[in-house]
Amino acid sequence: MSLEVRKGEFGYEQGKPIFRKISFSVEQGEILTVLGPNGSGKTTLLKCITGMLKWKTGGTYFDGKPVNNFNKSNYCINIGYVPQGYSLIFPYTVSEMVLMGRAPHIGLFSAPSAGDWEIAGDILNVVGIDHLASKPCSEISGGEMQLVLIARALASEPDVLVLDEPESHLDFKNQLLILNLLRKLAIERKFSLIVNTHYPEHALRISDKTLLLGRGGYVFGSTEDVITESNLRDYFGVNVKMLLFDNEKGERLKTIVAIGLLDN
Amino acid sequence: MDAIVKKSSKRKWFFLLVLLLLVFFLSLFVGRYSISPIDVWRILLSPIFAQQPGEFAIEKSVIIGIRLPRTLLTMLVGAGLSISGAAFQGLFRNPLVSPDILGVSAGAGFGAVLGILLIGVTPVISLFALPFGVMSVVLACLLGKIRNATPVLSLVLAGIVVSSVFSALISLIKYAADPYDKLPAIIYWLMGSFTKASYDDLKLVTLPVLTGITVLLLIRWRINVLSLGDEEAHSLGVNPGRLRWLIIAAVTVVTASAVTVAGIIGWVGLVIPHMGRMIVGVDHKALLPATVVIGATFLTFIDIVARTATAAEIPIGILTAIIGAPFFAFLLKKTKGGWL
C-alpha cells in the first residue's frame, strides 16, 4: 500500500505554477512531513493530494492506480483530512462531530446506524477523548478540538491520513500529545500519514520521510537526509544550528536553533 | 450516560407532541362563532356516533368546513417554513438566515401583487405567486454561480439582489394601484393571513409542502456535514454542490407554496430553528423533526390568537413577531444562549 504523487503540477493562475513536476511517495505505516516557508504551498499541496484541488498535470497514485477524479464513490482509496484552524458555526457535541466522519459510509438518505455509533465510540477511546463525548465542541480546548478532528478523520476508516499543521496553535504538552498520537497511529494501526508542519524539530521527532518545499523547487527524501543545516538555510533563508543531545533514557534527540536571518 | 440522554430526549418529544395535539384541538374549539366544547366533541365524533339528520348543521360547517382546513393549513405552513429555515441555516452556515434569503417571498409576493393589480383578489392569484417565487430563486442561483467565489456567500448576495429588485417592483405596483380598492387588498395580502383558508388551498399545497419536508427529513443528517463548509464536506465524502441544490429545491417548493396560500409570514422560519436548538440541540438529525412539530404548534397558536383576540382578525404576519419576539427574548435570557 503506497501513495505516490508523480510529476504533479499546480497553480492557481495560468502560467504561475506553485509546484513544478513534484514527485514523492509514502508507504504504509510511514509518516511524511511537509515543511516549507509560509506561502510555499504546503496547504495547497495537501488539497491536491486529497483531491479538493485538481492537479494541472501529473497526479496522485494509490498502489500504482491513478486517483484523479475527486468523487468518493468511485474512489479507490479513502483519504482522511484534518483541516487547519477551525471555526465552528454550530456547536455540535464531540460525538456528533466524530460521527460525521462516517459520512462516506452512510447513504444520502440515511442517518448513522448503531454500528456507526459503535465505531465512533471506539475511536473516541483510541484518541483518548471518550470523556468529552457529550460536550459541545464550543466548550473544549484547542488541543481537544484537534483530537476531535483527528478522531473524525479516523472514523471514516481512511487508508491515508492527511493533517494540515495539526500541532500549531497548541501548547508544549498538547503538541507532544498530538505528535505521540500520530506516531502511535502510524506504528500500531499502520496508517500512512502526511503531515504539514512549521517545526523542523517535529518532523525530526516523528517522520520517516520529509518533503521540503520552497520557491520553485523541493527536496524529498528520508527526514535525516532532508533536514540538514544547509537545506534549512537555503529554503527558509535562516542561519540554523542543529544540536544533538541525549535524554535521560539514552535516546538521541535533535533540536534546531535559529541563529539569525541570512545576510543578503 | 447514554440512557439518561435518551430518556430525557424521549420526554422532550412526548411534551412537544402533546403540545401540538392540544393546539390542534384548541384551534378547532375556539373561534368567532361560539360553539360549546361538548358540541364540538359531538361533531368531531359524529362519524362514529350516529346523530339525527340536520342536527348541528351550522356548527358542523364551521368546524369541518372552516376551522379544520384552516388548522391543517396553518400547521402545514408552520412546519414547512420552520424546517426550511433550519435547513437553510445549516446550508448557509449562518443562524441568521431565513427561508426567504434567496428571494422566494419577494418573488412570490410580487407575483401575487401583480395578480391582484391585473385581475383582483381571486383564488387565481396563487397561479401568479407560485411561479414567480420559484423564478426568483432560480434567478438568484444563476446569479450566484460565480467562479472563484465561495458558493454560499455569492448565493446569499445574489438572493439579496433578487429580493431587493422584487421588493422594489412590489412598491412600484403599490404606488400604481388604486388606493381605495386594490391597495388595501395588496397590503393585506402581503401581511399574511389564513382568513381565506379552504380545502382548495389545502389541495394545492399539501403535496408540494409534504414532499419538500420529506426530502429535507431524509437528508437531515447530511446537513450536519454540509454545515462544516464545502471543503470539509468534500473531505468527508459529501458532494456539497449536489446536496446544496437538493436542499434549495426542497426549501423553495415548500416556501413558495406557503407564501402562495398564506402571504408573507416572517419570523417563523428564522426563530423556530433556534427554539428547536434550545430544546433538542444543534444536531440536524434531531433538529429538523423538532422544527416541524414546534413550527406547526407555534403558527397554529398564533393563528388562534389572530382570529380570536380582537373583533376584527389581525393579519398573522404581524402577530408572529409581536408574540414571537418577546417569547424568543424570554427564552434567550432563560437559556443564556447556550445553544449558540
Coordinates of C-alpha atoms in Angstrom, one line a residue:
Chain A
M1 CA 0.0 0.0 0.0
S2 CA 1.6 3.2 -1.1
L3 CA 0.5 6.7 -2.0
E4 CA 2.5 8.4 -4.7
V5 CA 2.5 11.8 -6.4
R6 CA 4.0 11.7 -9.8
K7 CA 5.1 14.9 -11.6
G8 CA 2.4 16.9 -10.1
E9 CA 1.9 20.5 -11.2
F10 CA -0.5 23.0 -9.9
G11 CA -1.0 26.8 -9.9
Y12 CA -4.0 29.0 -9.1
E13 CA -3.2 31.2 -12.1
Q14 CA -2.3 30.2 -15.6
G15 CA 1.4 30.2 -16.2
K16 CA 2.3 30.6 -12.5
P17 CA 2.8 27.1 -11.1
I18 CA 3.3 26.7 -7.4
F19 CA 4.8 23.2 -7.9
R20 CA 6.7 22.0 -10.9
K21 CA 6.9 18.3 -11.5
I22 CA 6.8 17.3 -7.9
S23 CA 7.1 13.6 -7.1
F24 CA 7.2 11.8 -3.8
S25 CA 5.7 8.8 -2.1
V26 CA 4.7 7.5 1.3
E27 CA 4.4 3.8 2.3
Q28 CA 2.0 2.1 4.7
G29 CA 2.9 2.9 8.3
E30 CA 5.1 5.8 7.4
I31 CA 4.9 9.4 8.3
L32 CA 5.7 12.0 5.6
T33 CA 6.2 15.6 6.9
V34 CA 5.9 18.5 4.6
L35 CA 8.0 21.6 5.5
G36 CA 8.4 24.9 3.9
P37 CA 8.2 28.6 4.5
N38 CA 4.8 30.5 4.5
G39 CA 3.4 30.7 1.0
S40 CA 5.4 27.8 -0.3
G41 CA 2.1 25.9 -1.0
K42 CA 2.0 23.3 1.8
T43 CA -1.7 23.5 2.3
T44 CA -2.3 23.7 -1.5
L45 CA -0.2 20.5 -1.8
L46 CA -2.4 18.7 0.7
K47 CA -5.5 19.9 -1.1
C48 CA -4.2 18.5 -4.4
I49 CA -3.4 15.2 -2.7
T50 CA -6.9 14.8 -1.2
G51 CA -8.5 15.9 -4.5
M52 CA -10.0 19.2 -3.2
L53 CA -7.9 20.9 -5.9
K54 CA -7.2 19.3 -9.2
W55 CA -3.6 18.7 -10.4
K56 CA -3.0 20.5 -13.7
T57 CA -0.7 17.8 -14.9
G58 CA 0.5 14.6 -13.2
G59 CA -1.4 13.1 -10.4
T60 CA -1.9 11.1 -7.3
Y61 CA -1.5 7.3 -7.5
F62 CA -2.5 4.7 -5.0
D63 CA -0.8 1.3 -5.4
G64 CA 0.0 2.4 -8.9
K65 CA -3.6 3.3 -9.8
P66 CA -4.4 7.0 -10.5
V67 CA -6.8 8.8 -8.2
N68 CA -7.7 11.9 -10.1
N69 CA -11.3 12.5 -10.1
F70 CA -12.5 13.5 -6.7
N71 CA -15.6 11.6 -6.2
K72 CA -15.6 9.4 -3.1
S73 CA -17.9 6.8 -4.6
N74 CA -15.6 5.8 -7.4
Y75 CA -12.5 6.5 -5.2
C76 CA -10.2 3.5 -4.8
I77 CA -8.9 5.0 -1.6
N78 CA -10.3 7.0 1.3
I79 CA -8.1 9.9 2.4
G80 CA -8.9 11.3 5.8
Y81 CA -8.3 15.0 6.1
V82 CA -7.7 17.0 9.2
P83 CA -8.1 20.7 8.4
Q84 CA -6.1 23.5 9.9
G85 CA -7.5 26.0 12.3
Y86 CA -11.2 25.8 13.0
S87 CA -14.2 28.0 13.2
L88 CA -17.4 26.3 14.3
I89 CA -20.8 27.7 13.4
F90 CA -23.0 25.2 15.2
P91 CA -21.7 23.8 18.5
Y92 CA -22.1 20.1 17.7
T93 CA -21.2 17.7 20.5
V94 CA -17.9 15.8 20.3
S95 CA -19.6 12.6 19.5
E96 CA -21.9 14.2 16.8
M97 CA -18.7 15.7 15.3
V98 CA -16.8 12.4 15.2
L99 CA -19.9 10.6 13.8
M100 CA -19.7 12.9 10.8
G101 CA -16.5 11.1 9.8
R102 CA -18.8 8.2 9.0
A103 CA -20.4 10.1 6.1
P104 CA -18.6 8.3 3.3
H105 CA -20.1 5.0 4.6
I106 CA -23.7 6.4 5.0
G107 CA -26.1 6.7 2.1
L108 CA -27.6 10.0 1.1
F109 CA -31.0 9.4 2.6
S110 CA -29.7 7.6 5.8
A111 CA -28.6 8.5 9.2
P112 CA -25.8 6.8 11.2
S113 CA -26.7 3.3 12.4
A114 CA -25.9 1.7 15.7
G115 CA -22.8 0.3 14.1
D116 CA -21.6 3.8 13.2
W117 CA -22.1 4.9 16.8
E118 CA -20.0 2.0 17.9
I119 CA -17.1 2.8 15.6
A120 CA -17.2 6.4 16.6
G121 CA -17.2 5.4 20.3
D122 CA -14.2 3.1 19.7
I123 CA -12.3 5.9 18.0
L124 CA -13.0 8.3 20.9
N125 CA -11.3 5.7 23.1
V126 CA -8.3 5.3 20.8
V127 CA -7.8 9.1 20.7
G128 CA -8.4 9.3 24.4
I129 CA -11.3 11.8 24.4
D130 CA -14.2 9.5 25.4
H131 CA -14.8 11.6 28.5
L132 CA -15.7 14.5 26.2
A133 CA -18.3 12.7 24.1
S134 CA -21.3 14.7 25.1
K135 CA -19.6 18.1 25.4
P136 CA -20.3 20.8 22.8
C137 CA -17.2 21.5 20.7
S138 CA -17.5 25.1 21.6
E139 CA -16.6 24.3 25.2
I140 CA -13.4 22.3 24.7
S141 CA -9.8 23.5 24.4
G142 CA -7.9 23.9 21.2
G143 CA -5.9 20.8 21.8
E144 CA -9.0 18.8 22.5
M145 CA -10.6 20.1 19.3
Q146 CA -7.6 18.9 17.3
L147 CA -8.1 15.5 18.8
V148 CA -11.7 15.6 17.8
L149 CA -10.8 16.5 14.2
I150 CA -8.3 13.6 14.1
A151 CA -10.9 11.3 15.6
R152 CA -13.4 12.4 13.0
A153 CA -10.9 11.7 10.2
L154 CA -10.2 8.3 11.7
A155 CA -13.9 7.5 11.9
S156 CA -14.1 7.4 8.1
E157 CA -11.6 4.4 8.2
P158 CA -9.1 6.1 5.9
D159 CA -6.2 4.4 4.1
V160 CA -4.2 7.6 4.3
L161 CA -4.5 10.4 6.9
V162 CA -3.6 13.9 5.8
L163 CA -3.1 16.6 8.5
D164 CA -2.7 20.3 8.0
E165 CA -0.5 21.7 10.8
P166 CA -2.2 19.7 13.5
E167 CA 0.1 20.9 16.2
S168 CA 0.3 24.7 15.5
H169 CA -1.6 26.9 18.0
L170 CA -1.1 24.3 20.7
D171 CA 1.0 24.5 23.9
F172 CA 4.1 22.3 24.5
K173 CA 2.2 19.5 26.2
N174 CA -0.6 19.3 23.6
Q175 CA 1.9 19.4 20.8
L176 CA 3.6 16.3 22.2
L177 CA 0.3 14.7 22.8
I178 CA -0.7 15.1 19.1
L179 CA 2.8 14.1 17.9
N180 CA 2.8 10.9 20.0
L181 CA -0.7 10.1 18.9
L182 CA 0.3 10.4 15.2
R183 CA 3.3 8.2 15.9
K184 CA 1.1 5.6 17.6
L185 CA -1.4 5.6 14.7
A186 CA 1.4 5.0 12.2
I187 CA 3.1 2.2 14.2
E188 CA 0.2 0.4 15.8
R189 CA -2.5 0.9 13.2
K190 CA -0.3 1.0 10.1
F191 CA -1.7 4.3 8.8
S192 CA 0.2 6.3 6.2
L193 CA 0.3 9.9 7.4
I194 CA 1.1 13.1 5.5
V195 CA 1.6 16.0 8.0
N196 CA 2.2 19.7 7.3
T197 CA 4.2 21.4 9.9
H198 CA 6.1 24.6 10.6
Y199 CA 8.5 22.9 13.0
P200 CA 11.6 21.1 11.7
E201 CA 12.0 19.6 15.2
H202 CA 8.6 18.0 15.0
A203 CA 9.5 16.5 11.6
L204 CA 12.7 15.1 13.1
R205 CA 10.7 13.7 16.0
I206 CA 8.0 11.8 14.2
S207 CA 8.6 11.4 10.5
D208 CA 10.3 8.9 8.3
K209 CA 10.3 11.0 5.1
T210 CA 10.2 14.7 4.6
L211 CA 9.3 16.9 1.7
L212 CA 10.9 20.4 1.9
L213 CA 9.0 22.9 -0.3
G214 CA 10.4 26.2 -1.4
R215 CA 10.0 28.7 -4.2
G216 CA 10.2 26.8 -7.4
G217 CA 11.9 23.7 -6.0
Y218 CA 11.7 20.9 -3.5
V219 CA 13.8 18.2 -1.8
F220 CA 12.3 14.9 -0.9
G221 CA 13.9 12.0 0.9
S222 CA 14.3 10.4 4.3
T223 CA 13.9 13.0 7.1
E224 CA 17.5 12.8 8.2
D225 CA 18.8 13.5 4.7
V226 CA 16.4 16.3 4.1
I227 CA 16.5 18.2 7.3
T228 CA 20.1 19.5 7.4
E229 CA 21.5 22.8 8.3
S230 CA 22.3 23.7 4.7
N231 CA 18.8 22.7 3.4
L232 CA 17.0 24.7 6.1
R233 CA 19.3 27.7 5.4
D234 CA 18.5 27.5 1.7
Y235 CA 14.8 27.0 1.9
F236 CA 14.0 29.2 4.9
G237 CA 16.6 31.9 4.5
V238 CA 17.7 31.5 8.1
N239 CA 21.0 30.5 9.7
V240 CA 20.4 27.5 11.8
K241 CA 22.4 25.2 14.1
M242 CA 21.4 21.6 14.7
L243 CA 22.1 20.4 18.2
L244 CA 22.2 16.8 19.4
F245 CA 21.8 15.6 23.0
D246 CA 20.8 12.5 24.9
N247 CA 17.8 12.4 27.2
E248 CA 17.8 10.5 30.5
K249 CA 16.6 7.3 28.7
G250 CA 19.7 7.5 26.5
E251 CA 17.7 8.4 23.4
R252 CA 19.3 10.8 21.0
L253 CA 17.3 13.9 20.3
K254 CA 17.8 16.6 17.8
T255 CA 16.8 20.2 18.0
I256 CA 17.2 23.1 15.7
V257 CA 18.1 26.6 16.8
A258 CA 17.5 29.6 14.5
I259 CA 20.5 31.8 14.8
G260 CA 19.7 34.7 12.6
L261 CA 18.5 35.9 9.2
L262 CA 20.8 35.4 6.3
D263 CA 22.6 38.5 5.2
N264 CA 21.8 39.2 1.6
Chain B
M1 CA -25.0 8.3 30.5
D2 CA -26.4 7.4 27.1
A3 CA -29.6 6.1 28.7
I4 CA -30.1 9.3 30.6
V5 CA -29.8 11.3 27.4
K6 CA -32.2 9.0 25.6
K7 CA -34.7 9.2 28.4
S8 CA -34.7 13.0 28.6
S9 CA -34.9 13.3 24.8
K10 CA -38.0 10.9 24.8
R11 CA -39.6 13.1 27.4
K12 CA -39.0 16.2 25.3
W13 CA -40.6 14.6 22.2
F14 CA -43.6 13.5 24.2
F15 CA -44.0 17.0 25.5
L16 CA -43.7 18.6 22.1
L17 CA -46.2 16.2 20.5
V18 CA -48.7 16.6 23.3
L19 CA -48.5 20.4 22.9
L20 CA -49.1 20.0 19.1
L21 CA -52.2 17.9 19.8
L22 CA -53.5 20.4 22.3
V23 CA -53.1 23.3 20.0
F24 CA -54.7 21.3 17.2
F25 CA -57.8 20.7 19.2
L26 CA -57.9 24.2 20.7
S27 CA -57.8 25.5 17.2
L28 CA -61.0 23.5 16.4
F29 CA -62.7 24.6 19.6
V30 CA -62.3 28.3 19.6
G31 CA -63.3 31.0 17.1
R32 CA -65.6 33.8 16.3
Y33 CA -68.7 31.6 16.1
S34 CA -69.0 30.2 19.6
I35 CA -69.8 26.5 19.9
S36 CA -69.8 24.7 23.3
P37 CA -66.9 22.3 23.7
I38 CA -69.3 19.4 24.2
D39 CA -70.9 20.1 20.9
V40 CA -67.6 20.3 19.3
W41 CA -66.8 16.8 20.6
R42 CA -70.1 15.5 19.4
I43 CA -69.5 16.9 15.9
L44 CA -66.0 15.5 15.8
L45 CA -67.2 12.1 16.9
S46 CA -70.3 12.2 14.7
P47 CA -68.9 9.8 12.1
I48 CA -68.7 7.2 15.0
F49 CA -71.9 8.1 16.9
A50 CA -75.0 8.5 14.7
Q51 CA -76.9 11.7 15.0
Q52 CA -80.2 12.9 13.8
P53 CA -80.0 14.4 10.3
G54 CA -79.8 18.2 10.3
E55 CA -78.5 18.4 13.9
F56 CA -75.7 21.0 14.3
A57 CA -75.7 21.8 10.6
I58 CA -74.2 25.3 11.0
E59 CA -71.8 24.2 13.7
K60 CA -70.6 21.3 11.6
S61 CA -69.9 23.6 8.6
V62 CA -68.0 25.9 10.9
I63 CA -65.8 23.2 12.3
I64 CA -65.4 20.8 9.4
G65 CA -65.7 23.3 6.6
I66 CA -63.7 26.3 8.0
R67 CA -61.8 25.6 11.2
L68 CA -60.4 22.2 10.2
P69 CA -58.9 23.2 6.8
R70 CA -57.6 26.4 8.3
T71 CA -55.9 24.5 11.2
L72 CA -54.4 21.9 8.9
L73 CA -53.1 24.6 6.5
T74 CA -51.6 26.6 9.4
M75 CA -49.8 23.5 10.6
L76 CA -48.5 22.7 7.2
V77 CA -47.2 26.2 6.6
G78 CA -45.8 26.5 10.1
A79 CA -44.0 23.1 9.8
G80 CA -42.8 23.9 6.3
L81 CA -41.4 27.4 7.0
S82 CA -39.7 26.2 10.2
I83 CA -37.9 23.1 8.7
S84 CA -36.9 25.2 5.7
G85 CA -35.4 27.8 8.0
A86 CA -33.4 25.1 9.9
A87 CA -32.2 23.5 6.7
F88 CA -31.1 26.9 5.2
Q89 CA -29.3 28.0 8.4
G90 CA -27.3 24.8 8.2
L91 CA -26.7 25.1 4.5
F92 CA -25.6 28.7 4.6
R93 CA -23.7 28.1 7.9
N94 CA -25.5 31.1 9.3
P95 CA -28.0 31.1 12.1
L96 CA -29.4 34.5 10.9
V97 CA -30.7 33.1 7.6
S98 CA -34.4 32.6 7.0
P99 CA -36.0 30.5 4.2
D100 CA -36.7 33.6 2.0
I101 CA -33.0 34.5 1.8
L102 CA -32.9 33.6 -1.9
G103 CA -35.8 35.9 -2.7
V104 CA -38.7 33.4 -2.8
S105 CA -41.0 35.5 -0.6
A106 CA -40.3 38.7 -2.5
G107 CA -40.8 36.9 -5.8
A108 CA -44.0 35.2 -4.9
G109 CA -45.2 38.4 -3.3
F110 CA -44.6 40.3 -6.5
G111 CA -46.5 37.6 -8.4
A112 CA -49.5 37.8 -6.1
V113 CA -49.5 41.6 -6.1
L114 CA -49.3 41.7 -9.9
G115 CA -52.2 39.3 -10.0
I116 CA -54.2 41.5 -7.6
L117 CA -53.5 44.5 -9.8
L118 CA -54.4 42.8 -13.0
I119 CA -57.4 40.7 -12.1
G120 CA -58.3 41.5 -8.4
V121 CA -58.4 39.2 -5.4
T122 CA -59.4 35.8 -6.7
P123 CA -58.0 32.3 -5.9
V124 CA -56.3 32.5 -9.3
I125 CA -53.5 34.7 -7.8
S126 CA -51.9 31.6 -6.5
L127 CA -51.0 30.8 -10.0
F128 CA -49.1 34.1 -10.2
A129 CA -47.4 33.7 -6.8
L130 CA -46.0 30.2 -7.2
P131 CA -44.1 30.6 -10.5
F132 CA -42.7 34.0 -9.5
G133 CA -41.4 32.6 -6.2
V134 CA -39.7 29.7 -7.9
M135 CA -38.4 32.0 -10.7
S136 CA -36.7 34.4 -8.2
V137 CA -34.8 31.5 -6.6
V138 CA -33.7 30.2 -10.0
L139 CA -32.6 33.7 -10.8
A140 CA -30.6 34.0 -7.6
C141 CA -29.0 30.6 -8.2
L142 CA -27.9 31.6 -11.7
L143 CA -26.6 35.0 -10.5
G144 CA -24.8 33.3 -7.6
K145 CA -22.8 31.0 -9.8
I146 CA -19.6 33.0 -9.7
R147 CA -16.3 31.4 -10.4
N148 CA -13.7 31.8 -7.7
A149 CA -16.2 32.9 -5.1
T150 CA -17.4 31.0 -2.0
P151 CA -20.6 29.5 -3.4
V152 CA -22.6 30.0 -0.2
L153 CA -21.6 33.7 0.1
S154 CA -22.3 34.5 -3.5
L155 CA -25.7 32.8 -3.3
V156 CA -26.7 34.9 -0.3
L157 CA -25.6 38.0 -2.1
A158 CA -27.5 37.1 -5.2
G159 CA -30.5 36.3 -3.1
I160 CA -30.4 39.8 -1.6
V161 CA -30.1 41.3 -5.0
V162 CA -33.1 39.4 -6.4
S163 CA -35.1 40.2 -3.2
S164 CA -34.5 43.9 -3.4
V165 CA -35.5 44.0 -7.1
F166 CA -38.8 42.3 -6.4
S167 CA -39.4 44.4 -3.3
A168 CA -38.9 47.5 -5.4
L169 CA -41.3 46.1 -8.0
I170 CA -43.9 45.4 -5.3
S171 CA -43.5 49.1 -4.2
L172 CA -44.0 50.2 -7.7
I173 CA -47.2 48.2 -8.0
K174 CA -48.4 49.6 -4.7
Y175 CA -47.7 53.1 -6.0
A176 CA -49.6 52.5 -9.2
A177 CA -52.6 50.6 -7.6
D178 CA -56.0 52.1 -6.9
P179 CA -55.7 53.4 -3.3
Y180 CA -59.4 52.7 -2.4
D181 CA -59.8 49.2 -3.8
K182 CA -56.6 47.4 -4.8
L183 CA -54.0 48.9 -2.5
P184 CA -55.7 47.6 0.8
A185 CA -56.0 44.2 -0.8
I186 CA -52.4 44.2 -1.7
I187 CA -51.2 45.3 1.7
Y188 CA -53.5 42.9 3.5
W189 CA -52.2 40.0 1.3
L190 CA -48.6 40.9 1.9
M191 CA -49.1 40.9 5.7
G192 CA -50.1 37.2 5.6
S193 CA -53.3 35.6 6.6
F194 CA -55.2 32.3 6.8
T195 CA -58.6 34.0 6.7
K196 CA -59.5 32.5 3.3
A197 CA -58.0 29.1 4.1
S198 CA -60.0 26.4 2.3
Y199 CA -59.9 22.8 1.2
D200 CA -58.9 24.1 -2.2
D201 CA -55.8 25.7 -0.7
L202 CA -55.1 22.5 1.1
K203 CA -55.3 20.5 -2.1
L204 CA -53.0 23.0 -3.8
V205 CA -50.1 22.9 -1.3
T206 CA -50.3 19.7 0.7
L207 CA -48.4 17.6 -1.8
P208 CA -45.6 20.0 -2.6
V209 CA -45.1 21.0 1.1
L210 CA -45.1 17.4 2.3
T211 CA -42.8 16.4 -0.5
G212 CA -40.3 19.2 0.4
I213 CA -40.5 18.4 4.1
T214 CA -39.9 14.6 3.4
V215 CA -36.9 15.3 1.3
L216 CA -35.4 17.6 4.0
L217 CA -36.1 15.0 6.7
L218 CA -34.4 12.3 4.6
I219 CA -31.2 14.2 4.1
R220 CA -31.2 15.8 7.5
W221 CA -28.1 14.2 8.9
R222 CA -26.1 15.2 5.8
I223 CA -26.9 18.8 6.6
N224 CA -24.6 18.5 9.6
V225 CA -21.7 17.6 7.3
L226 CA -22.6 20.4 4.9
S227 CA -22.7 22.9 7.7
L228 CA -19.0 22.3 8.3
G229 CA -18.3 24.1 5.0
D230 CA -17.6 22.9 1.5
E231 CA -14.0 21.8 1.9
E232 CA -14.7 19.7 4.9
A233 CA -17.8 18.2 3.4
H234 CA -15.7 17.3 0.4
S235 CA -13.1 15.6 2.6
L236 CA -15.9 13.7 4.3
G237 CA -17.1 12.3 1.0
V238 CA -20.1 14.5 0.7
N239 CA -20.6 16.3 -2.6
P240 CA -21.6 19.8 -1.4
G241 CA -22.8 21.0 -4.7
R242 CA -25.4 18.3 -5.3
L243 CA -26.7 18.3 -1.8
R244 CA -27.0 22.1 -1.8
W245 CA -29.2 22.1 -4.9
L246 CA -31.4 19.4 -3.4
I247 CA -31.9 21.4 -0.3
I248 CA -32.6 24.7 -2.2
A249 CA -35.1 22.9 -4.4
A250 CA -37.0 21.4 -1.4
V251 CA -37.0 24.7 0.5
T252 CA -38.1 26.7 -2.5
V253 CA -41.1 24.3 -3.2
V254 CA -42.1 24.5 0.5
T255 CA -41.7 28.2 0.9
A256 CA -43.2 29.2 -2.4
S257 CA -46.3 27.1 -1.6
A258 CA -46.6 28.6 1.9
V259 CA -46.4 32.2 0.6
T260 CA -48.9 31.3 -2.1
V261 CA -51.6 30.3 0.4
A262 CA -50.8 32.4 3.4
G263 CA -48.9 35.5 2.2
I264 CA -45.6 36.6 3.6
I265 CA -45.2 35.3 7.2
G266 CA -41.9 36.3 8.6
W267 CA -40.1 35.4 11.8
V268 CA -41.2 31.7 11.9
G269 CA -38.5 30.4 9.6
L270 CA -35.9 32.4 11.4
V271 CA -36.8 31.7 15.0
I272 CA -38.3 28.3 15.3
P273 CA -35.0 26.7 14.4
H274 CA -33.4 28.5 17.3
M275 CA -36.2 27.3 19.6
G276 CA -35.5 23.8 18.3
R277 CA -31.8 24.1 19.1
M278 CA -32.7 25.1 22.6
I279 CA -34.8 22.1 23.1
V280 CA -33.1 19.2 21.2
G281 CA -29.6 20.6 20.4
V282 CA -27.8 21.5 17.2
D283 CA -27.7 18.1 15.5
H284 CA -29.9 18.4 12.4
K285 CA -30.9 14.8 12.8
A286 CA -33.0 15.8 15.8
L287 CA -33.4 19.4 15.0
L288 CA -35.3 19.1 11.7
P289 CA -38.1 16.9 13.0
A290 CA -38.3 19.1 16.1
T291 CA -38.8 22.2 14.0
V292 CA -41.6 20.5 12.1
V293 CA -43.5 19.9 15.4
I294 CA -42.6 23.3 17.0
G295 CA -43.4 25.3 13.9
A296 CA -46.8 23.7 13.4
T297 CA -47.6 24.3 17.0
F298 CA -46.4 27.8 17.1
L299 CA -48.1 29.1 14.0
T300 CA -51.4 27.4 14.8
F301 CA -51.3 29.0 18.2
I302 CA -50.6 32.4 16.7
D303 CA -53.4 31.9 14.3
I304 CA -55.8 31.2 17.1
V305 CA -54.8 34.5 18.7
A306 CA -55.1 36.2 15.3
R307 CA -58.7 35.2 14.9
T308 CA -59.9 35.5 18.5
A309 CA -58.0 38.3 20.2
T310 CA -59.9 41.3 18.7
A311 CA -63.2 41.9 16.9
A312 CA -61.5 42.1 13.6
E313 CA -59.0 39.5 12.5
I314 CA -55.3 40.6 12.9
P315 CA -53.0 39.6 10.0
I316 CA -50.9 36.7 11.3
G317 CA -47.7 38.1 9.8
I318 CA -47.9 40.9 12.4
L319 CA -48.6 38.6 15.3
T320 CA -45.8 36.2 14.7
A321 CA -43.4 39.0 15.6
I322 CA -45.4 40.7 18.2
I323 CA -46.0 37.5 20.2
G324 CA -42.9 35.6 19.0
A325 CA -40.3 38.2 19.6
P326 CA -40.9 38.7 23.4
F327 CA -41.3 34.9 23.8
F328 CA -38.0 34.4 22.0
A329 CA -36.3 37.1 24.0
F330 CA -37.5 35.3 27.2
L331 CA -36.1 32.0 26.0
L332 CA -32.8 33.7 25.1
K333 CA -32.4 35.1 28.6
K334 CA -33.5 31.9 30.2
T335 CA -31.2 29.6 28.3
K336 CA -28.4 32.1 28.4
G337 CA -27.9 31.4 24.6
G338 CA -26.1 28.2 25.4
W339 CA -27.0 26.6 22.1
L340 CA -25.5 29.5 20.0

